[in-house]
mmCIF file of C-alpha atoms in Angstrom:
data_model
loop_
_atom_site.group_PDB
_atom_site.id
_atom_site.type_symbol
_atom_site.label_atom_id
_atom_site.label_comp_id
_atom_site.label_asym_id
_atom_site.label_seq_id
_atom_site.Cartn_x
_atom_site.Cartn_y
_atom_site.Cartn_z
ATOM 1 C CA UNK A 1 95.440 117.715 52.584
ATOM 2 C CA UNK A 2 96.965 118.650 55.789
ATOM 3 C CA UNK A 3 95.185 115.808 57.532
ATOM 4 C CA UNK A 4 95.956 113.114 55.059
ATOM 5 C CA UNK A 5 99.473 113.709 55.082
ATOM 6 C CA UNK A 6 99.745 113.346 59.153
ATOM 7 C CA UNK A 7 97.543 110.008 58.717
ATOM 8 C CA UNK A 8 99.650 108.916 56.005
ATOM 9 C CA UNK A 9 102.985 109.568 58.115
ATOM 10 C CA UNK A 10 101.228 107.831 61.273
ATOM 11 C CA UNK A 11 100.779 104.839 59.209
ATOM 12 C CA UNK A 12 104.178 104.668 57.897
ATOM 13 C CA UNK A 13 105.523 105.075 61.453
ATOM 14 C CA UNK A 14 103.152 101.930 62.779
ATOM 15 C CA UNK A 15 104.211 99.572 59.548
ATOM 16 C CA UNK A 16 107.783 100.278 60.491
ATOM 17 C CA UNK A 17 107.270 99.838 64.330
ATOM 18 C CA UNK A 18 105.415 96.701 63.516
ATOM 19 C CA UNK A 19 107.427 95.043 61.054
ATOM 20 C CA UNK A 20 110.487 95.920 63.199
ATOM 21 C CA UNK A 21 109.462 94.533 65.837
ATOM 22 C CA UNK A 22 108.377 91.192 63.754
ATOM 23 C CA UNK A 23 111.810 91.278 62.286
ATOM 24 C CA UNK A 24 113.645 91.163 65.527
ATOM 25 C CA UNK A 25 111.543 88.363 66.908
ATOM 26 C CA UNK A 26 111.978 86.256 63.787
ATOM 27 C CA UNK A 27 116.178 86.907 64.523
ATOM 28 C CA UNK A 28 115.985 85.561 67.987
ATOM 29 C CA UNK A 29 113.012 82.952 66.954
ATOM 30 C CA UNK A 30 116.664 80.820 65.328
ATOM 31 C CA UNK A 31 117.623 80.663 68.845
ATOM 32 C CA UNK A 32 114.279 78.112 69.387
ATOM 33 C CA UNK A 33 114.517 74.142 68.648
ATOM 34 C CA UNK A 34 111.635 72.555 68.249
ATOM 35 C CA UNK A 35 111.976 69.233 70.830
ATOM 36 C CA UNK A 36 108.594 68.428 71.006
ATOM 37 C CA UNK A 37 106.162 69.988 68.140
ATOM 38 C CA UNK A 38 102.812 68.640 68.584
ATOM 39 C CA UNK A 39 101.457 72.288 66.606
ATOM 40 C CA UNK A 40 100.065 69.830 63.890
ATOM 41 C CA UNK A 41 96.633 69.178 66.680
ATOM 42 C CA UNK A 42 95.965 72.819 66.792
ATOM 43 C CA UNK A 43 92.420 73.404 65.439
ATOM 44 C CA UNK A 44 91.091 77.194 64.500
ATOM 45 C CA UNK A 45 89.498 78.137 67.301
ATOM 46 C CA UNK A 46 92.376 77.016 70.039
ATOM 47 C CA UNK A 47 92.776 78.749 73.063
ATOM 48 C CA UNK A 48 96.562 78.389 73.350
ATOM 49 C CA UNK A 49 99.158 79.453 76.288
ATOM 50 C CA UNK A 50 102.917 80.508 75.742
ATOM 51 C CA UNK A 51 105.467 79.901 78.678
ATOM 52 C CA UNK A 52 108.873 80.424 79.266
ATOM 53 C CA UNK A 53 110.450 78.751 82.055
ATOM 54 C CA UNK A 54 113.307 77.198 83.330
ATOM 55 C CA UNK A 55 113.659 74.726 86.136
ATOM 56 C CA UNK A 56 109.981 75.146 87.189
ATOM 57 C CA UNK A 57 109.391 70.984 86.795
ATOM 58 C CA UNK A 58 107.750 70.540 90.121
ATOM 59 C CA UNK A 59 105.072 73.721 89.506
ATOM 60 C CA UNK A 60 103.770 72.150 85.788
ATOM 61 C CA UNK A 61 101.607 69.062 86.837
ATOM 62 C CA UNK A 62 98.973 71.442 88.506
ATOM 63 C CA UNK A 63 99.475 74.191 86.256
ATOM 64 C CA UNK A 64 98.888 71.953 83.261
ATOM 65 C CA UNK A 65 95.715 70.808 85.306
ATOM 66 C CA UNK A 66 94.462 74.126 86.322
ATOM 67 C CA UNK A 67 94.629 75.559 82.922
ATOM 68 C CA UNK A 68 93.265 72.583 80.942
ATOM 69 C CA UNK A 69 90.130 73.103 83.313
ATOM 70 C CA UNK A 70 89.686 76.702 82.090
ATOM 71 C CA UNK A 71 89.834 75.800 78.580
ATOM 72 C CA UNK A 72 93.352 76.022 77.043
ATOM 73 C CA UNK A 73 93.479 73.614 74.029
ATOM 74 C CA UNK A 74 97.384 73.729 73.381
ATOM 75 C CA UNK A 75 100.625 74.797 75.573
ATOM 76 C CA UNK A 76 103.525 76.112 73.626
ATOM 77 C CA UNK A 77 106.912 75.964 76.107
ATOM 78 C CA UNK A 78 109.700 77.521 75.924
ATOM 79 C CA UNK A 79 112.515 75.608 77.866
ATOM 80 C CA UNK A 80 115.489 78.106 78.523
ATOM 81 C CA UNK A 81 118.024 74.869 79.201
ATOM 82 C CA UNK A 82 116.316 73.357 82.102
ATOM 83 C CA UNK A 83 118.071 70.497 83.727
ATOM 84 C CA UNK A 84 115.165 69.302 86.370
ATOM 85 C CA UNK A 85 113.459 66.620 84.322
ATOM 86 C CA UNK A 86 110.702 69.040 82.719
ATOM 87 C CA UNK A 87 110.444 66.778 79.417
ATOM 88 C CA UNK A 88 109.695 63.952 81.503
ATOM 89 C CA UNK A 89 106.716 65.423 82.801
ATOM 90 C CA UNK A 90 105.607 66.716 79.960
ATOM 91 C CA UNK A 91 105.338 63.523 78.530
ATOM 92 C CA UNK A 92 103.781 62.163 75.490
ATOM 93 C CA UNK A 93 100.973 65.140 76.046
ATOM 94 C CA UNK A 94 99.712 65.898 72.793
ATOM 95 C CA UNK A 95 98.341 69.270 73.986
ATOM 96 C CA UNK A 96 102.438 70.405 74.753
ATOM 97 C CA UNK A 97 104.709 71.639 72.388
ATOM 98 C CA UNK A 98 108.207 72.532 73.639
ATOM 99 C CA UNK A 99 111.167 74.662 72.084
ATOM 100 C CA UNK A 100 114.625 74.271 73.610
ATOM 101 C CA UNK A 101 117.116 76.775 73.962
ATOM 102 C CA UNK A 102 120.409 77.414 75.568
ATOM 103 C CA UNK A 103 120.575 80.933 74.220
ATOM 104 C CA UNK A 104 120.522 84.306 76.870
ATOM 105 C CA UNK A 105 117.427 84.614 78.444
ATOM 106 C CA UNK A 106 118.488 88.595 78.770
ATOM 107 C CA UNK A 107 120.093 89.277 75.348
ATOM 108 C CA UNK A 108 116.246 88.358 74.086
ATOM 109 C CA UNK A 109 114.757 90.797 76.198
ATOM 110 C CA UNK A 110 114.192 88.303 79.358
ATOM 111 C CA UNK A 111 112.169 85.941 77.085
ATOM 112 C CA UNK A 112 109.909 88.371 74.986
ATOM 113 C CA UNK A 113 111.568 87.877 71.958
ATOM 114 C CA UNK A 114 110.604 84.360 72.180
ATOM 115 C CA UNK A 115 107.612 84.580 73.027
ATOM 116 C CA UNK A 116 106.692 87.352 70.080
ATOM 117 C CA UNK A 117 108.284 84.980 67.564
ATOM 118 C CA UNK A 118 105.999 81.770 68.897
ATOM 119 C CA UNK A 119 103.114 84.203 69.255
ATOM 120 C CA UNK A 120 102.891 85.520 65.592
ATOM 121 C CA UNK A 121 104.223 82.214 63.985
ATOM 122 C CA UNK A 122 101.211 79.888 65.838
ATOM 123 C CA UNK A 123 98.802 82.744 67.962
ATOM 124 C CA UNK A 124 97.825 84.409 65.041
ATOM 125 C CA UNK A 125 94.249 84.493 64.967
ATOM 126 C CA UNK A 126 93.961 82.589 68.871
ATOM 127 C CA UNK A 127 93.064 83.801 71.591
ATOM 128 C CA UNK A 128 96.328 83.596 73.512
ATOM 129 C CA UNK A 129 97.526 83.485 77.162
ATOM 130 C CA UNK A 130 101.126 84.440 78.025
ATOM 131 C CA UNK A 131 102.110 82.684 81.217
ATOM 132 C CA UNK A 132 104.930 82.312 83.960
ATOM 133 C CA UNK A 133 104.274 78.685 85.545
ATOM 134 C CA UNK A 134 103.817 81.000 88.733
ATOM 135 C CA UNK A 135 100.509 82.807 87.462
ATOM 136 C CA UNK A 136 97.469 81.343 87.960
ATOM 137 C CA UNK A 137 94.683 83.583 86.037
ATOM 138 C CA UNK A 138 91.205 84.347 88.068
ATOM 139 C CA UNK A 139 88.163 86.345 86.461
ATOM 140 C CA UNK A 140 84.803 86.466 87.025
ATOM 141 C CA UNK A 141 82.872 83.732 87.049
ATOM 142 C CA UNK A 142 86.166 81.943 86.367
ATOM 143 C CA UNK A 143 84.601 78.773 88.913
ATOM 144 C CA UNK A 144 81.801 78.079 86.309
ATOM 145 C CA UNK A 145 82.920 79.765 83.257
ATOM 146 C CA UNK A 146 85.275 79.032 80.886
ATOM 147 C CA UNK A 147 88.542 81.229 79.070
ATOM 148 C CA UNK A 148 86.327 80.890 75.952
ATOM 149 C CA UNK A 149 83.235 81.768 76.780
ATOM 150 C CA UNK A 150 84.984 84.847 78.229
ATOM 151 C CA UNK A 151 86.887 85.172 74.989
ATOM 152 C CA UNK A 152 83.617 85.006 72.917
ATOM 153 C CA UNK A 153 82.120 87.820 75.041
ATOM 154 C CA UNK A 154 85.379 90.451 74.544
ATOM 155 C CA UNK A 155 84.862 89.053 71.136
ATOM 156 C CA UNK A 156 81.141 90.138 70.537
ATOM 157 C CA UNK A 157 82.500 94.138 72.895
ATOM 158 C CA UNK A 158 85.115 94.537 69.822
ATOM 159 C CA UNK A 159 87.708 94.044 72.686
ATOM 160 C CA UNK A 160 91.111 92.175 72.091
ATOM 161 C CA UNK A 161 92.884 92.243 75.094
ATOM 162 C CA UNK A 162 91.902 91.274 79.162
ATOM 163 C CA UNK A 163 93.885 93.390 81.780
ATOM 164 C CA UNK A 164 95.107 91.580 84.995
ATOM 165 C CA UNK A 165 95.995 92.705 87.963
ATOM 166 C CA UNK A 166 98.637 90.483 89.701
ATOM 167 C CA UNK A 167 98.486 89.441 93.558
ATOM 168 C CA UNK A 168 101.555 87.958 95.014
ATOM 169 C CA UNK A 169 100.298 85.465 97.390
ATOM 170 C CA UNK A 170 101.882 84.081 100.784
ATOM 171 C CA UNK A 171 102.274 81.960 103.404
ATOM 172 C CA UNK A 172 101.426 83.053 107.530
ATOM 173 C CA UNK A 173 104.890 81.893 108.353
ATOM 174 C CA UNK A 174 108.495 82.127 106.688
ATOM 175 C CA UNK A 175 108.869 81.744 102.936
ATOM 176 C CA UNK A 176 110.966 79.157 103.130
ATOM 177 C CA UNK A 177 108.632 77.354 105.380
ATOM 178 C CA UNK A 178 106.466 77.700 102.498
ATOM 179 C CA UNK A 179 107.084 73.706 101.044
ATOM 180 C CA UNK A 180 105.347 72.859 97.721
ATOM 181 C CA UNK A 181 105.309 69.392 95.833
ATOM 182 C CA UNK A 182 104.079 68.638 92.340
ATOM 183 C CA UNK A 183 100.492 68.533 91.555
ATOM 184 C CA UNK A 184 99.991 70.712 94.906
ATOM 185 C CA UNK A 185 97.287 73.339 94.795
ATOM 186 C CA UNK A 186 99.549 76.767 95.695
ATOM 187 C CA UNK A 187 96.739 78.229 97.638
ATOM 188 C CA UNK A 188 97.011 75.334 99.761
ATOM 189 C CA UNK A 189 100.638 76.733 100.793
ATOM 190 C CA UNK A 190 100.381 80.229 100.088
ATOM 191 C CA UNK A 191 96.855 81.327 100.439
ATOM 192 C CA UNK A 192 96.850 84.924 101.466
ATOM 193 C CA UNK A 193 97.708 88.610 100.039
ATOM 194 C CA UNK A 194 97.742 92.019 100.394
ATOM 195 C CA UNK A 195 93.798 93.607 99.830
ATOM 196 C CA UNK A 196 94.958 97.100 99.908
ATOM 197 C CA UNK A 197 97.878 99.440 99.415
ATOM 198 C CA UNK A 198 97.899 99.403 95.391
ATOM 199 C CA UNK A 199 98.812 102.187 93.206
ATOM 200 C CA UNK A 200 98.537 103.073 89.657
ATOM 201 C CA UNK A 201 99.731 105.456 87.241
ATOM 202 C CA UNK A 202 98.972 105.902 83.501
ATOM 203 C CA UNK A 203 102.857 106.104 81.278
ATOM 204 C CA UNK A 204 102.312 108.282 78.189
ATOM 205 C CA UNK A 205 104.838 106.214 75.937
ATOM 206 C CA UNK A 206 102.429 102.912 75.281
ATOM 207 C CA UNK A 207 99.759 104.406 77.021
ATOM 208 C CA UNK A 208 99.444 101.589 79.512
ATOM 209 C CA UNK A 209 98.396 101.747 83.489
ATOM 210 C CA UNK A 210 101.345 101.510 85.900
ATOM 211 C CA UNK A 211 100.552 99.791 88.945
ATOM 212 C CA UNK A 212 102.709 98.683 91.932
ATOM 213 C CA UNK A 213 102.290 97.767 95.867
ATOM 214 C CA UNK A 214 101.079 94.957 97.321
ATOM 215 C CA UNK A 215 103.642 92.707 99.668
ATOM 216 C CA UNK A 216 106.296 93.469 97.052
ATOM 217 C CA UNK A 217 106.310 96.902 97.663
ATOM 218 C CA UNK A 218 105.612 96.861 101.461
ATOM 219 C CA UNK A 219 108.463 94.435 102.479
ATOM 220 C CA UNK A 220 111.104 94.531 99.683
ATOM 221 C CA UNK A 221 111.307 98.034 98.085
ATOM 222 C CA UNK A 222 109.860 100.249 101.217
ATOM 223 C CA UNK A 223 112.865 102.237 100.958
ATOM 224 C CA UNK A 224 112.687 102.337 97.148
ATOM 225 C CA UNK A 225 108.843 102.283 96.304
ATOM 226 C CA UNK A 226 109.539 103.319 92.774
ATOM 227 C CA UNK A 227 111.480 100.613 92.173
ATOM 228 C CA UNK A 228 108.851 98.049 93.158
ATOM 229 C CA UNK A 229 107.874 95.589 90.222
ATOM 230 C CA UNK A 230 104.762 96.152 88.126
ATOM 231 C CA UNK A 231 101.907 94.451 88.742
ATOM 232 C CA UNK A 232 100.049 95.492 85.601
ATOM 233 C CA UNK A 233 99.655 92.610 83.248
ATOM 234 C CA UNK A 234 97.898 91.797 79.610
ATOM 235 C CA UNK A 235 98.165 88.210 79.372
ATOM 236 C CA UNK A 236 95.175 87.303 77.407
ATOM 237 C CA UNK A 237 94.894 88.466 73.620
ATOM 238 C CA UNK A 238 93.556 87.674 70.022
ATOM 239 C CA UNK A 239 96.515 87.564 68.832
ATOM 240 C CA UNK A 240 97.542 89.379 65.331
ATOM 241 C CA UNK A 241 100.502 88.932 63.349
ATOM 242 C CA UNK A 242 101.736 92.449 63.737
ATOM 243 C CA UNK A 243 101.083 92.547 67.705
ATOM 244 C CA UNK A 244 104.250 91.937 70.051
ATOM 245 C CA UNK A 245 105.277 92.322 73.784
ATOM 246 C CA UNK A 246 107.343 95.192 74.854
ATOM 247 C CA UNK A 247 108.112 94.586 78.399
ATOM 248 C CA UNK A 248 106.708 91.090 79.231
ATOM 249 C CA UNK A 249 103.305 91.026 79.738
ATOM 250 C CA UNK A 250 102.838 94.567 81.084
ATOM 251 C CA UNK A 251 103.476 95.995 77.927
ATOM 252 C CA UNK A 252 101.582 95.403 74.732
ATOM 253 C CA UNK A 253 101.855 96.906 71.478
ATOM 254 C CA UNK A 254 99.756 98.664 69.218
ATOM 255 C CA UNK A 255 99.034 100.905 72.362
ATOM 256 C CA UNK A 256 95.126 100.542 72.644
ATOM 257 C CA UNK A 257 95.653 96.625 73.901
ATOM 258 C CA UNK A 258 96.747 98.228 77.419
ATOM 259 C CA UNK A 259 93.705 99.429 78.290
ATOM 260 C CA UNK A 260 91.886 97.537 80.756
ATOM 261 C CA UNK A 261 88.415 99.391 79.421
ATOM 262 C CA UNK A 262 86.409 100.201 76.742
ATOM 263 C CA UNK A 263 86.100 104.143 75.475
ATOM 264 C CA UNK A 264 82.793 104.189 77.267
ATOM 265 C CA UNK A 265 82.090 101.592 79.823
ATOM 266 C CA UNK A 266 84.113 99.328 81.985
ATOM 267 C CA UNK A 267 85.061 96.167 80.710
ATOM 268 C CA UNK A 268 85.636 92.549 82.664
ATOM 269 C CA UNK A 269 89.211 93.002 84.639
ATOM 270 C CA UNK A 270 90.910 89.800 86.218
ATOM 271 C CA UNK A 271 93.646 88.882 89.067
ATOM 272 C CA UNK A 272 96.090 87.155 88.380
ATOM 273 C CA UNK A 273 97.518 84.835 91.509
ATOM 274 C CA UNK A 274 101.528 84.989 91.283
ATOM 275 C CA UNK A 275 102.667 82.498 93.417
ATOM 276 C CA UNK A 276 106.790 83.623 93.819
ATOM 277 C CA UNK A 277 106.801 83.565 97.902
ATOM 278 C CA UNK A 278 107.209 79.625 98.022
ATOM 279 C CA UNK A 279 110.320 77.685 99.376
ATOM 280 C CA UNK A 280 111.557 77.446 95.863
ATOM 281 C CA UNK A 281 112.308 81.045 95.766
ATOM 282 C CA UNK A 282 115.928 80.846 97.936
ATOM 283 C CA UNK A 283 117.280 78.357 95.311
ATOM 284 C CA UNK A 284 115.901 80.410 92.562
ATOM 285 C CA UNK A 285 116.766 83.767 93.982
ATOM 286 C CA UNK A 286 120.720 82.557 94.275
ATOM 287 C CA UNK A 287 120.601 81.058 90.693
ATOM 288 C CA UNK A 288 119.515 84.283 88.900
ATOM 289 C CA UNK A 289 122.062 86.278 91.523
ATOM 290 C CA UNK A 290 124.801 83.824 89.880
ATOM 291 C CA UNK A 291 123.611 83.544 86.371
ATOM 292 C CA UNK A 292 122.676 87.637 86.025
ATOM 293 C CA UNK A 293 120.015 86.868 83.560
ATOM 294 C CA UNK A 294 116.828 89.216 84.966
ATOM 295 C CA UNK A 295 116.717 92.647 84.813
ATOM 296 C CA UNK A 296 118.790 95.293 86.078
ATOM 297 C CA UNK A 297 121.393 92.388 87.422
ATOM 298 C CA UNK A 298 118.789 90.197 89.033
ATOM 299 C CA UNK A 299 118.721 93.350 91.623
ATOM 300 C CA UNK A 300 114.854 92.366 92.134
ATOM 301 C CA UNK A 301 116.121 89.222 92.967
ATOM 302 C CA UNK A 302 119.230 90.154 95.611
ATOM 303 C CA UNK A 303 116.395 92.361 97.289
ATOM 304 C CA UNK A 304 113.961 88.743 97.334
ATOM 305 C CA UNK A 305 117.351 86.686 99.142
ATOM 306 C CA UNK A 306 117.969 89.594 101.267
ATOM 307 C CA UNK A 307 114.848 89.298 102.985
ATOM 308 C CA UNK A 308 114.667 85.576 103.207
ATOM 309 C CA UNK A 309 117.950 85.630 105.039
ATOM 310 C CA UNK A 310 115.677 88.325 107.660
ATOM 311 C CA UNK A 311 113.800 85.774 108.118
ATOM 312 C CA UNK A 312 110.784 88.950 106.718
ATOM 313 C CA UNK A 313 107.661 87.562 107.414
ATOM 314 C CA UNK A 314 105.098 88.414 104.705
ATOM 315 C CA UNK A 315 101.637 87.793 106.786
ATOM 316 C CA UNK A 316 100.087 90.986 108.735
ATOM 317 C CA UNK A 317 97.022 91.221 110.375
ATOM 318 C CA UNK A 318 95.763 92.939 107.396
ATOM 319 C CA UNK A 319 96.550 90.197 105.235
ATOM 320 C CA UNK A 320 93.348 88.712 103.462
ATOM 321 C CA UNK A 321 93.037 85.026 102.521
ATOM 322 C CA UNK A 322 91.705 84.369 98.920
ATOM 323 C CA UNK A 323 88.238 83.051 98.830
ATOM 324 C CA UNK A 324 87.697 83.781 95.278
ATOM 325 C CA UNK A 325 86.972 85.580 92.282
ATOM 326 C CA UNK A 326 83.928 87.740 93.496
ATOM 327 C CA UNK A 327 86.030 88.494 96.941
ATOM 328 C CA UNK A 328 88.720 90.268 94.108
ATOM 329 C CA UNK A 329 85.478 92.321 92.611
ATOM 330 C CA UNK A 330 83.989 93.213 96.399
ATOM 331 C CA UNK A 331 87.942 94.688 97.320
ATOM 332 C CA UNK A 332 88.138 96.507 94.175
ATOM 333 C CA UNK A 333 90.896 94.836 92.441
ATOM 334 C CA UNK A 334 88.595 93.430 89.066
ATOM 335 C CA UNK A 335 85.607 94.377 87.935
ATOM 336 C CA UNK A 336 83.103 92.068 85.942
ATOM 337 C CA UNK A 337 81.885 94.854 83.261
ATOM 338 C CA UNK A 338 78.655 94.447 81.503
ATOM 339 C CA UNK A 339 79.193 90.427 81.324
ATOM 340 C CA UNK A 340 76.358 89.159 83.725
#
């Protein structure tokens, strides 16, 4: 009796935290406005990407590109009151569905509330991949594989989630050296990142693996290590109605979708190439100073313009350039699991 009264109280505890959580995104979901709804061409089956952005026009006609390759059916933006002409290069896509708002990126929890309203209202049931326009997602075999035939094998493992690990990459010279134009390949600017000097930690609360280091935490927080940013990321899940974002993607909840593994093997890990160190980051880094919209006061942010105005150069001799998605598996940052 014991027993089924402590199940019966866990369950009421995960209906509340569930419908809670539902509730609140459905509250901020009136700050959306549907500009472009194109929903009406997604078939069962979709793989669909979520995105919320502002003023990243000039980064969306290769990421578009690069993820249309892998397999994503439909793109659902969020546009937080751009002004650099993103509509117009969206286009008359019928694969792009965009939501317009002017409402506070930070009173809706830098974006997640947005996203976990989109998420349950057209993800449920998808296999879904929550983006910045600055991520580009490698696994393995990702050159001659697509995102659904690595969503069909999780599938046929019972596993719902794919853990990430991301790699800022970088230029040899000074980031704002680092010039980018649309349709550009990143890696053609910033091809290079850190191959060691990672660090992980697993937080009892959601149960999920901390990890920090990389360039981040070797040339802006190397006084304050702790306070690097996380580098830990779930951004690909079949999506239920109940699931929602805690902490953008690097925390998910129910609890068991942060674990990168199975209960008694390893499971397919991927990298996921973050592409912040470009010239575009000055003008963003003194936008968020002024507009206080990120975290903590945009202090991640004052730490990024601080070292641009060093001059810090990112590139070490033990920098690695990125040759691909079995160089991630040989250094030990993703792992391909049973899928052969």
């Amino acid at each position: 009796m014991g027993k089924l009264v402590v199940f019966l109280q866990k369950l009421v505890r995960f209906f509340y935290k569930a419908i809670s959580l539902r509730l609140t995104a459905r509250r901020h979901g009136h700050d959306l406005t549907a500009v472009r709804d194109c929903t009406a061409h997604i078939k069962a089956g979709d793989m669909l990407a979520f995105v919320v952005l502002r003023n990243e026009a000039v980064r969306i006609p290769y990421f578009l590109d690069y993820y249309r390759k892998l397999g994503v059916d439909h793109f659902l933006f969020v546009d937080n009151a751009s002004d650099d002409g993103f509509m117009a290069v969206i286009g008359a896509a019928q694969d792009c569905s965009v939501w317009h708002t002017g409402a506070s990126y930070k009173a809706a929890k830098f974006g997640v509330h947005w996203l976990n309203f989109l998420l349950g209202k057209y993800g449920t049931g998808h296999w879904c991949l929550t983006l910045d326009p600055d991520e580009f997602l490698v696994y393995p075999y990702s050159h001659s594989r697509s995102l659904h035939e690595l969503a069909r094998y999780l599938g046929q493992e019972g596993k719902q989630s794919f853990f990430t690990l991301m790699l800022d990459m970088y230029s040899e010279g000074d980031v704002d050296d680092a010039l980018y134009h649309a349709g550009q390949d990143p890696l053609e600017v910033c091809p290079w990142f850190d191959g060691t000097g990672y660090y992980q930690d697993k937080r009892p609360h959601y149960g999920e693996w901390w990890i920090r280091g990389g360039v981040r935490r070797r040339e802006f927080f190397a006084d304050q290590p702790h306070l690097s940013p996380a580098l830990n990321k779930t951004v690909l899940v079949k999506w239920r109605w109940y699931y929602a974002y805690i902490a953008s993607t690097h925390i998910v909840w129910p609890n068991r979708l942060n674990n990168p593994h199975f209960a008694d093997t390893l499971a397919p890990t991927g990298c996921l190439l973050h592409f912040k160190y470009l010239a575009l980051l000055r003008e963003k880094a003194e936008e968020e100073l002024e507009r206080k919209q990120h975290y903590a006061g945009s202090f991640e942010y004052n730490r990024y313009l601080s070292g641009l105005n060093k001059k810090t150069r990112l590139w070490t001799e033990a920098s690695v350039r990125f040759q691909g998605w079995q160089q991630c598996v040989d250094l030990g940052l993703m792992n391909i699991g049973r899928w052969f």
